[in-house]
Amino acid sequence: MARTQVGIIGAGPAGLLLSYLLHSEGIDAVVIEARSREYVERRVRAGVCEHPTVELLREIGVGARLDAEGLPHHGFSLRFDREDHRIALSELTEKTITVYGQQEIVKDLIAAHEAKGYPVEFEVSDVELHGIEDRPRVTYRDADGVSRVLDCDVIAGCDGFHGVSRPSMPGLKAVDREYPFAWLGVLARTPPSHEELIYTYHERGFALHSMRSPEITRLYLQVPVDEKIEEWSDDRIWSELSARLETAGGFSLSEGPILDKGITPMRSFVAEPMQYGRLFLAGDSAHIVPPTGAKGMNLAVADVRVLSRALVDLLQHGRSELAESYSDTCLRRVWRAEHFSWYMTSMLHIDPDGGDFQRRLQLSQLRYTASSRAAATSLAENYVGLPFG
């Protein structure tokens, strides 16, 4: 039997960042993860880091590679009516976003744990949570199949939507919405065709031009929710992207070998409350947002920032106020991000059941946003990231 102050389930950005923040404040923590280190370091996920996320990573000393390799962006384009309408983030908010893959942040945090000797166990199985009301304990099998027991003061569930933490929590109220479309995402070895992100509204469906580096482009297409990836050849993908990203002035889409492709369903989900007894949820274990607003990873970082301060106050100073208010504090920001993500999604995607009325409303909103400084500022403030709670 082992003992730690905080048992952290999941070695994604939420779990690793929480562990690093706690260790930096003198709190013992152990991270356990079902997948292998290679898997979590290669898992392609979000790529847009909000301004507060970047500032936090720099503040704690794990932002060096982000600063060297990340791509700062001062704006992005809303493309509709076959024209670009730029949202000038820096001009409107004096802040930027940085394109830097979630898996790169995971690599940086794992390397930082390794350098300082902070424990992370990969390839564990049969994870179960016990005594979460007042005497928490985690049981699991390690990578060698040996049964382990980890006694904790607190458990942090950072193990994602399909993890064991949320089902272990009684009395949850879940609010859920599934969208009638999905994203087909591709990673291509080709230089980006534009220096900034392009969010495209098109009668054939939404498209997004993004990037991961000066050599790697990330692109998305709206597809039916029941679409099969086998039906999308590389040639079909490039043809559809070209059609949707076309502009009146001409737009040259850079093509190249497709390294990875897959279809992701879209949903909004919130579980309330985010805490019970000595179990606290953070990140995707508590909430999911559609990716249009680029909020998923950033929302996990915001949760963890609040939770780390609450646990330091609880475990070092015996003060429980921040821990008791953790869920309420986080949910205010969660619901703001949920609304923004829904807003971006509903404004830019073609609803198969929406008809001409909805499409005219969408164009009206897009034209207003592009022509009104107040509307553009509201979008920009939410996009670059609101302050942590």
CSV table of C-alpha atoms in Angstrom, one decimal:
chain,number,residue,atom,x,y,z
A,1,MET,CA,0.0,0.0,0.0
A,2,ALA,CA,1.3,3.5,-1.0
A,3,ARG,CA,0.3,6.9,0.3
A,4,THR,CA,0.1,10.3,-1.4
A,5,GLN,CA,-1.8,13.5,-0.8
A,6,VAL,CA,-3.5,13.7,-4.2
A,7,GLY,CA,-4.2,10.7,-6.5
A,8,ILE,CA,-4.6,12.0,-10.1
A,9,ILE,CA,-6.4,9.8,-12.6
A,10,GLY,CA,-5.3,10.5,-16.1
A,11,ALA,CA,-2.1,11.8,-17.7
A,12,GLY,CA,-3.6,14.2,-20.2
A,13,PRO,CA,-2.9,17.9,-20.0
A,14,ALA,CA,-5.3,18.4,-17.0
A,15,GLY,CA,-3.8,15.6,-14.8
A,16,LEU,CA,-0.2,16.4,-15.7
A,17,LEU,CA,-0.6,20.1,-15.2
A,18,LEU,CA,-2.4,19.6,-11.8
A,19,SER,CA,0.4,17.3,-10.7
A,20,TYR,CA,3.1,19.8,-11.6
A,21,LEU,CA,1.3,22.7,-10.0
A,22,LEU,CA,0.8,20.8,-6.8
A,23,HIS,CA,4.4,19.5,-6.6
A,24,SER,CA,5.6,23.1,-7.1
A,25,GLU,CA,3.7,24.0,-4.0
A,26,GLY,CA,5.0,21.1,-1.9
A,27,ILE,CA,2.0,18.9,-2.3
A,28,ASP,CA,2.6,15.2,-3.0
A,29,ALA,CA,0.8,13.7,-6.0
A,30,VAL,CA,0.8,10.5,-8.1
A,31,VAL,CA,-0.5,10.4,-11.6
A,32,ILE,CA,-1.8,7.1,-13.0
A,33,GLU,CA,-2.7,6.6,-16.7
A,34,ALA,CA,-4.3,3.7,-18.6
A,35,ARG,CA,-2.5,4.3,-21.8
A,36,SER,CA,1.2,4.0,-22.6
A,37,ARG,CA,3.5,7.0,-22.6
A,38,GLU,CA,4.0,6.7,-26.3
A,39,TYR,CA,0.2,6.8,-26.9
A,40,VAL,CA,-0.5,9.9,-24.8
A,41,GLU,CA,2.5,11.8,-26.4
A,42,ARG,CA,1.3,11.1,-29.9
A,43,ARG,CA,-2.5,11.5,-29.4
A,44,VAL,CA,-3.5,14.4,-31.7
A,45,ARG,CA,-5.9,16.8,-30.1
A,46,ALA,CA,-6.5,20.5,-29.8
A,47,GLY,CA,-4.0,23.0,-31.2
A,48,VAL,CA,-5.1,26.5,-30.0
A,49,CYS,CA,-3.8,27.7,-26.7
A,50,GLU,CA,-5.6,30.7,-25.2
A,51,HIS,CA,-3.7,33.6,-23.8
A,52,PRO,CA,-4.2,32.6,-20.2
A,53,THR,CA,-3.0,29.1,-20.9
A,54,VAL,CA,0.2,30.3,-22.5
A,55,GLU,CA,0.8,32.7,-19.7
A,56,LEU,CA,0.4,29.9,-17.1
A,57,LEU,CA,2.8,27.5,-18.9
A,58,ARG,CA,5.4,30.3,-19.0
A,59,GLU,CA,4.8,31.2,-15.4
A,60,ILE,CA,5.5,27.6,-14.1
A,61,GLY,CA,8.6,27.1,-16.3
A,62,VAL,CA,7.3,24.7,-19.0
A,63,GLY,CA,6.8,27.2,-21.8
A,64,ALA,CA,10.2,27.2,-23.4
A,65,ARG,CA,9.5,24.9,-26.3
A,66,LEU,CA,6.1,26.5,-26.8
A,67,ASP,CA,7.8,29.9,-27.2
A,68,ALA,CA,10.3,28.4,-29.6
A,69,GLU,CA,8.0,26.3,-31.7
A,70,GLY,CA,4.5,27.7,-31.1
A,71,LEU,CA,2.8,29.9,-33.7
A,72,PRO,CA,1.5,33.2,-32.2
A,73,HIS,CA,-1.7,34.4,-34.0
A,74,HIS,CA,-2.9,38.0,-33.9
A,75,GLY,CA,-6.2,37.2,-35.6
A,76,PHE,CA,-8.2,34.8,-37.7
A,77,SER,CA,-10.6,34.9,-40.6
A,78,LEU,CA,-14.3,34.3,-40.9
A,79,ARG,CA,-14.8,33.3,-44.5
A,80,PHE,CA,-18.3,33.6,-45.9
A,81,ASP,CA,-19.8,35.1,-49.1
A,82,ARG,CA,-16.5,33.9,-50.6
A,83,GLU,CA,-14.6,36.6,-48.8
A,84,ASP,CA,-12.4,36.8,-45.7
A,85,HIS,CA,-13.4,39.0,-42.8
A,86,ARG,CA,-10.6,39.2,-40.3
A,87,ILE,CA,-11.2,39.2,-36.5
A,88,ALA,CA,-8.2,41.2,-35.3
A,89,LEU,CA,-7.6,39.6,-31.9
A,90,SER,CA,-4.6,41.7,-30.8
A,91,GLU,CA,-6.2,45.0,-31.9
A,92,LEU,CA,-9.5,44.2,-30.2
A,93,THR,CA,-8.1,42.6,-27.0
A,94,GLU,CA,-4.4,43.3,-26.8
A,95,LYS,CA,-3.9,39.5,-26.6
A,96,THR,CA,-3.0,36.6,-28.9
A,97,ILE,CA,-3.6,32.9,-29.2
A,98,THR,CA,-0.8,30.4,-29.9
A,99,VAL,CA,-1.1,27.4,-32.1
A,100,TYR,CA,0.8,24.5,-30.3
A,101,GLY,CA,-0.5,21.0,-30.3
A,102,GLN,CA,-2.0,19.5,-27.1
A,103,GLN,CA,0.3,16.5,-27.5
A,104,GLU,CA,3.3,18.9,-27.4
A,105,ILE,CA,2.1,20.3,-24.1
A,106,VAL,CA,1.8,16.7,-22.8
A,107,LYS,CA,5.3,15.9,-23.9
A,108,ASP,CA,6.6,19.1,-22.2
A,109,LEU,CA,4.8,18.2,-18.9
A,110,ILE,CA,6.0,14.6,-19.0
A,111,ALA,CA,9.6,15.7,-19.5
A,112,ALA,CA,9.2,18.2,-16.7
A,113,HIS,CA,7.9,15.4,-14.4
A,114,GLU,CA,10.8,13.2,-15.4
A,115,ALA,CA,13.4,15.9,-14.8
A,116,LYS,CA,12.1,16.5,-11.3
A,117,GLY,CA,11.3,12.9,-10.4
A,118,TYR,CA,7.5,13.5,-10.0
A,119,PRO,CA,5.7,10.1,-10.3
A,120,VAL,CA,3.6,9.2,-13.3
A,121,GLU,CA,2.6,5.5,-13.9
A,122,PHE,CA,1.5,4.5,-17.4
A,123,GLU,CA,-0.3,1.4,-18.6
A,124,VAL,CA,-2.3,0.8,-15.4
A,125,SER,CA,-5.6,-1.2,-15.5
A,126,ASP,CA,-8.6,-2.1,-13.4
A,127,VAL,CA,-8.7,1.3,-11.8
A,128,GLU,CA,-11.4,1.7,-9.1
A,129,LEU,CA,-12.1,4.6,-6.7
A,130,HIS,CA,-13.2,3.9,-3.1
A,131,GLY,CA,-14.2,5.9,0.0
A,132,ILE,CA,-14.6,9.2,-1.9
A,133,GLU,CA,-16.8,10.6,0.8
A,134,ASP,CA,-14.0,11.0,3.4
A,135,ARG,CA,-11.2,8.4,3.1
A,136,PRO,CA,-10.3,8.1,-0.6
A,137,ARG,CA,-8.3,5.3,-2.0
A,138,VAL,CA,-7.5,4.1,-5.6
A,139,THR,CA,-6.9,0.5,-6.5
A,140,TYR,CA,-5.4,-0.6,-9.8
A,141,ARG,CA,-3.0,-3.0,-11.5
A,142,ASP,CA,0.3,-1.5,-12.6
A,143,ALA,CA,2.1,-2.1,-15.9
A,144,ASP,CA,3.4,-5.4,-14.6
A,145,GLY,CA,-0.1,-6.6,-13.5
A,146,VAL,CA,0.6,-6.2,-9.8
A,147,SER,CA,-2.3,-5.1,-7.7
A,148,ARG,CA,-1.7,-1.7,-6.0
A,149,VAL,CA,-3.5,0.4,-3.4
A,150,LEU,CA,-3.0,4.2,-3.2
A,151,ASP,CA,-4.3,6.0,-0.1
A,152,CYS,CA,-5.0,9.7,-0.7
A,153,ASP,CA,-6.3,12.8,0.9
A,154,VAL,CA,-8.0,13.8,-2.3
A,155,ILE,CA,-8.7,12.2,-5.8
A,156,ALA,CA,-8.6,14.3,-8.9
A,157,GLY,CA,-10.5,12.8,-11.8
A,158,CYS,CA,-8.7,14.0,-15.0
A,159,ASP,CA,-9.4,10.9,-17.0
A,160,GLY,CA,-11.7,12.2,-19.7
A,161,PHE,CA,-15.2,11.6,-20.9
A,162,HIS,CA,-14.9,7.8,-20.9
A,163,GLY,CA,-12.9,7.5,-17.7
A,164,VAL,CA,-13.8,5.9,-14.4
A,165,SER,CA,-14.0,9.1,-12.2
A,166,ARG,CA,-17.3,10.6,-13.3
A,167,PRO,CA,-19.2,7.2,-13.0
A,168,SER,CA,-17.8,6.9,-9.5
A,169,MET,CA,-19.5,10.1,-8.4
A,170,PRO,CA,-23.2,9.8,-7.1
A,171,GLY,CA,-25.9,12.4,-7.7
A,172,LEU,CA,-24.6,14.0,-10.8
A,173,LYS,CA,-26.9,15.9,-13.2
A,174,ALA,CA,-25.7,15.6,-16.8
A,175,VAL,CA,-26.8,18.1,-19.4
A,176,ASP,CA,-26.1,16.8,-22.9
A,177,ARG,CA,-26.6,17.8,-26.5
A,178,GLU,CA,-25.4,15.9,-29.6
A,179,TYR,CA,-25.1,17.8,-32.9
A,180,PRO,CA,-26.5,16.4,-36.2
A,181,PHE,CA,-23.1,16.6,-37.9
A,182,ALA,CA,-19.5,15.6,-37.3
A,183,TRP,CA,-16.0,16.8,-38.2
A,184,LEU,CA,-13.7,15.0,-40.6
A,185,GLY,CA,-10.2,16.0,-39.6
A,186,VAL,CA,-7.0,15.6,-41.5
A,187,LEU,CA,-3.4,16.2,-40.7
A,188,ALA,CA,-1.4,16.9,-43.9
A,189,ARG,CA,2.3,17.3,-44.6
A,190,THR,CA,2.1,20.6,-46.4
A,191,PRO,CA,2.7,24.2,-45.5
A,192,PRO,CA,-0.4,26.1,-44.4
A,193,SER,CA,-2.2,27.9,-47.2
A,194,HIS,CA,-2.8,31.0,-45.0
A,195,GLU,CA,-0.9,32.6,-42.1
A,196,GLU,CA,-3.9,32.4,-39.8
A,197,LEU,CA,-6.9,30.1,-39.1
A,198,ILE,CA,-9.9,30.3,-41.4
A,199,TYR,CA,-13.4,29.5,-40.2
A,200,THR,CA,-15.5,29.0,-43.3
A,201,TYR,CA,-19.3,29.1,-43.7
A,202,HIS,CA,-20.3,27.5,-46.9
A,203,GLU,CA,-23.5,26.1,-48.3
A,204,ARG,CA,-21.8,22.7,-48.6
A,205,GLY,CA,-20.9,22.8,-45.0
A,206,PHE,CA,-18.3,24.2,-42.6
A,207,ALA,CA,-14.6,24.0,-43.2
A,208,LEU,CA,-11.6,25.0,-41.1
A,209,HIS,CA,-8.1,25.7,-42.2
A,210,SER,CA,-5.6,25.4,-39.3
A,211,MET,CA,-2.0,24.3,-38.8
A,212,ARG,CA,0.4,22.6,-36.4
A,213,SER,CA,3.7,23.9,-37.7
A,214,PRO,CA,5.2,25.7,-40.7
A,215,GLU,CA,5.2,22.2,-42.4
A,216,ILE,CA,2.0,20.6,-41.1
A,217,THR,CA,-1.5,21.7,-41.9
A,218,ARG,CA,-4.6,20.7,-39.9
A,219,LEU,CA,-7.9,20.8,-41.8
A,220,TYR,CA,-11.5,20.0,-41.0
A,221,LEU,CA,-14.8,19.4,-43.0
A,222,GLN,CA,-18.3,19.2,-41.7
A,223,VAL,CA,-19.8,15.8,-42.6
A,224,PRO,CA,-23.0,13.9,-41.7
A,225,VAL,CA,-22.9,12.4,-38.2
A,226,ASP,CA,-23.1,8.9,-39.6
A,227,GLU,CA,-20.4,9.3,-42.3
A,228,LYS,CA,-17.8,6.6,-42.7
A,229,ILE,CA,-14.1,7.6,-43.1
A,230,GLU,CA,-13.7,4.8,-45.7
A,231,GLU,CA,-15.9,6.9,-48.1
A,232,TRP,CA,-13.4,9.7,-48.1
A,233,SER,CA,-10.4,9.2,-50.3
A,234,ASP,CA,-7.5,11.7,-50.1
A,235,ASP,CA,-8.6,13.1,-53.5
A,236,ARG,CA,-12.1,13.6,-52.4
A,237,ILE,CA,-11.0,15.4,-49.2
A,238,TRP,CA,-8.8,17.8,-51.1
A,239,SER,CA,-11.5,18.4,-53.7
A,240,GLU,CA,-14.1,19.2,-51.0
A,241,LEU,CA,-11.7,21.4,-49.1
A,242,SER,CA,-10.9,23.4,-52.3
A,243,ALA,CA,-14.6,23.9,-53.0
A,244,ARG,CA,-15.5,25.1,-49.5
A,245,LEU,CA,-12.4,27.3,-49.1
A,246,GLU,CA,-12.7,29.0,-52.5
A,247,THR,CA,-12.8,32.8,-52.5
A,248,ALA,CA,-14.0,35.3,-55.1
A,249,GLY,CA,-10.4,36.6,-55.4
A,250,GLY,CA,-9.0,33.1,-55.7
A,251,PHE,CA,-7.5,30.9,-52.9
A,252,SER,CA,-4.7,28.5,-53.5
A,253,LEU,CA,-5.0,25.5,-51.2
A,254,SER,CA,-1.6,23.8,-50.6
A,255,GLU,CA,-2.0,20.0,-50.9
A,256,GLY,CA,0.2,17.2,-49.7
A,257,PRO,CA,0.3,13.7,-48.2
A,258,ILE,CA,-2.4,13.1,-45.6
A,259,LEU,CA,-0.8,11.7,-42.5
A,260,ASP,CA,-3.9,11.1,-40.5
A,261,LYS,CA,-7.6,11.3,-40.9
A,262,GLY,CA,-10.7,10.6,-38.8
A,263,ILE,CA,-14.3,11.5,-38.0
A,264,THR,CA,-15.2,13.0,-34.7
A,265,PRO,CA,-18.8,13.4,-33.5
A,266,MET,CA,-19.7,16.8,-31.8
A,267,ARG,CA,-21.5,17.2,-28.5
A,268,SER,CA,-21.9,19.6,-25.6
A,269,PHE,CA,-21.9,18.0,-22.1
A,270,VAL,CA,-21.7,19.3,-18.6
A,271,ALA,CA,-21.8,17.2,-15.4
A,272,GLU,CA,-22.9,19.1,-12.2
A,273,PRO,CA,-21.5,19.3,-9.6
A,274,MET,CA,-17.8,18.8,-10.4
A,275,GLN,CA,-17.0,17.5,-6.9
A,276,TYR,CA,-18.3,15.1,-4.3
A,277,GLY,CA,-16.7,14.5,-1.0
A,278,ARG,CA,-13.0,14.2,-1.7
A,279,LEU,CA,-13.3,13.5,-5.4
A,280,PHE,CA,-12.9,16.5,-7.8
A,281,LEU,CA,-13.5,16.3,-11.6
A,282,ALA,CA,-11.5,18.4,-14.1
A,283,GLY,CA,-11.4,18.7,-17.8
A,284,ASP,CA,-13.3,16.4,-20.2
A,285,SER,CA,-14.4,14.1,-17.3
A,286,ALA,CA,-16.7,17.0,-16.3
A,287,HIS,CA,-17.5,18.7,-19.6
A,288,ILE,CA,-17.2,18.5,-23.3
A,289,VAL,CA,-17.5,21.3,-25.8
A,290,PRO,CA,-17.8,21.2,-29.6
A,291,PRO,CA,-14.3,22.0,-31.0
A,292,THR,CA,-15.4,25.0,-33.0
A,293,GLY,CA,-14.6,27.5,-30.2
A,294,ALA,CA,-11.2,25.9,-29.4
A,295,LYS,CA,-12.1,25.7,-25.7
A,296,GLY,CA,-11.6,22.0,-24.7
A,297,MET,CA,-8.0,21.9,-23.5
A,298,ASN,CA,-8.1,25.5,-22.3
A,299,LEU,CA,-11.1,24.8,-20.2
A,300,ALA,CA,-9.3,21.9,-18.6
A,301,VAL,CA,-6.3,24.2,-17.8
A,302,ALA,CA,-8.7,26.7,-16.2
A,303,ASP,CA,-10.3,23.9,-14.0
A,304,VAL,CA,-6.8,22.8,-12.9
A,305,ARG,CA,-5.7,26.3,-12.0
A,306,VAL,CA,-8.7,26.7,-9.7
A,307,LEU,CA,-8.3,23.2,-8.3
A,308,SER,CA,-4.6,23.5,-7.6
A,309,ARG,CA,-5.1,26.6,-5.5
A,310,ALA,CA,-8.1,25.0,-3.7
A,311,LEU,CA,-6.1,21.9,-2.8
A,312,VAL,CA,-3.0,23.8,-1.6
A,313,ASP,CA,-5.3,25.8,0.7
A,314,LEU,CA,-7.0,22.6,1.9
A,315,LEU,CA,-4.0,20.4,2.4
A,316,GLN,CA,-1.4,22.9,3.5
A,317,HIS,CA,-3.4,25.3,5.5
A,318,GLY,CA,-6.5,23.4,6.5
A,319,ARG,CA,-8.8,25.9,4.8
A,320,SER,CA,-11.7,24.3,2.9
A,321,GLU,CA,-13.5,27.3,1.5
A,322,LEU,CA,-11.9,27.2,-2.0
A,323,ALA,CA,-12.3,23.4,-2.2
A,324,GLU,CA,-16.0,23.7,-1.3
A,325,SER,CA,-16.6,26.3,-3.9
A,326,TYR,CA,-14.5,24.6,-6.6
A,327,SER,CA,-17.5,23.4,-8.6
A,328,ASP,CA,-19.4,26.7,-8.5
A,329,THR,CA,-16.3,28.6,-9.5
A,330,CYS,CA,-15.4,26.4,-12.4
A,331,LEU,CA,-19.0,26.1,-13.7
A,332,ARG,CA,-19.3,29.8,-14.3
A,333,ARG,CA,-16.4,29.6,-16.7
A,334,VAL,CA,-17.6,26.3,-18.1
A,335,TRP,CA,-21.0,27.6,-19.1
A,336,ARG,CA,-19.5,30.7,-20.7
A,337,ALA,CA,-17.3,28.4,-22.8
A,338,GLU,CA,-20.2,26.1,-23.5
A,339,HIS,CA,-22.2,29.1,-24.8
A,340,PHE,CA,-19.3,30.4,-26.9
A,341,SER,CA,-18.7,27.0,-28.4
A,342,TRP,CA,-22.4,26.5,-29.2
A,343,TYR,CA,-22.5,30.0,-30.7
A,344,MET,CA,-19.5,29.4,-33.0
A,345,THR,CA,-20.9,26.0,-34.0
A,346,SER,CA,-24.4,27.1,-34.7
A,347,MET,CA,-23.2,30.2,-36.6
A,348,LEU,CA,-20.9,28.3,-38.9
A,349,HIS,CA,-22.4,24.8,-39.6
A,350,ILE,CA,-25.2,23.8,-41.9
A,351,ASP,CA,-27.9,22.1,-39.8
A,352,PRO,CA,-29.5,19.4,-42.1
A,353,ASP,CA,-32.9,20.3,-40.6
A,354,GLY,CA,-32.4,24.0,-40.3
A,355,GLY,CA,-33.7,25.0,-43.7
A,356,ASP,CA,-33.4,28.3,-45.5
A,357,PHE,CA,-34.6,30.3,-42.5
A,358,GLN,CA,-31.7,29.2,-40.3
A,359,ARG,CA,-29.1,29.8,-43.1
A,360,ARG,CA,-30.3,33.4,-43.5
A,361,LEU,CA,-30.0,33.9,-39.8
A,362,GLN,CA,-26.5,32.6,-39.9
A,363,LEU,CA,-25.4,34.9,-42.7
A,364,SER,CA,-27.0,37.8,-40.9
A,365,GLN,CA,-25.0,37.1,-37.7
A,366,LEU,CA,-21.8,36.6,-39.7
A,367,ARG,CA,-22.3,39.9,-41.5
A,368,TYR,CA,-23.1,41.7,-38.3
A,369,THR,CA,-20.0,40.2,-36.5
A,370,ALA,CA,-17.7,41.2,-39.4
A,371,SER,CA,-19.1,44.8,-39.6
A,372,SER,CA,-19.6,45.6,-35.9
A,373,ARG,CA,-16.6,46.4,-33.7
A,374,ALA,CA,-18.6,45.6,-30.6
A,375,ALA,CA,-19.7,42.2,-32.0
A,376,ALA,CA,-16.1,41.4,-33.2
A,377,THR,CA,-14.7,42.4,-29.8
A,378,SER,CA,-17.1,40.1,-27.9
A,379,LEU,CA,-16.1,37.2,-30.2
A,380,ALA,CA,-12.4,38.0,-29.8
A,381,GLU,CA,-12.5,38.3,-26.0
A,382,ASN,CA,-14.0,34.9,-25.7
A,383,TYR,CA,-11.7,33.4,-28.3
A,384,VAL,CA,-8.4,34.5,-26.7
A,385,GLY,CA,-9.7,33.3,-23.3
A,386,LEU,CA,-11.3,34.9,-20.3
A,387,PRO,CA,-9.3,35.2,-17.1
A,388,PHE,CA,-9.2,32.1,-14.9
A,389,GLY,CA,-11.8,32.0,-12.1
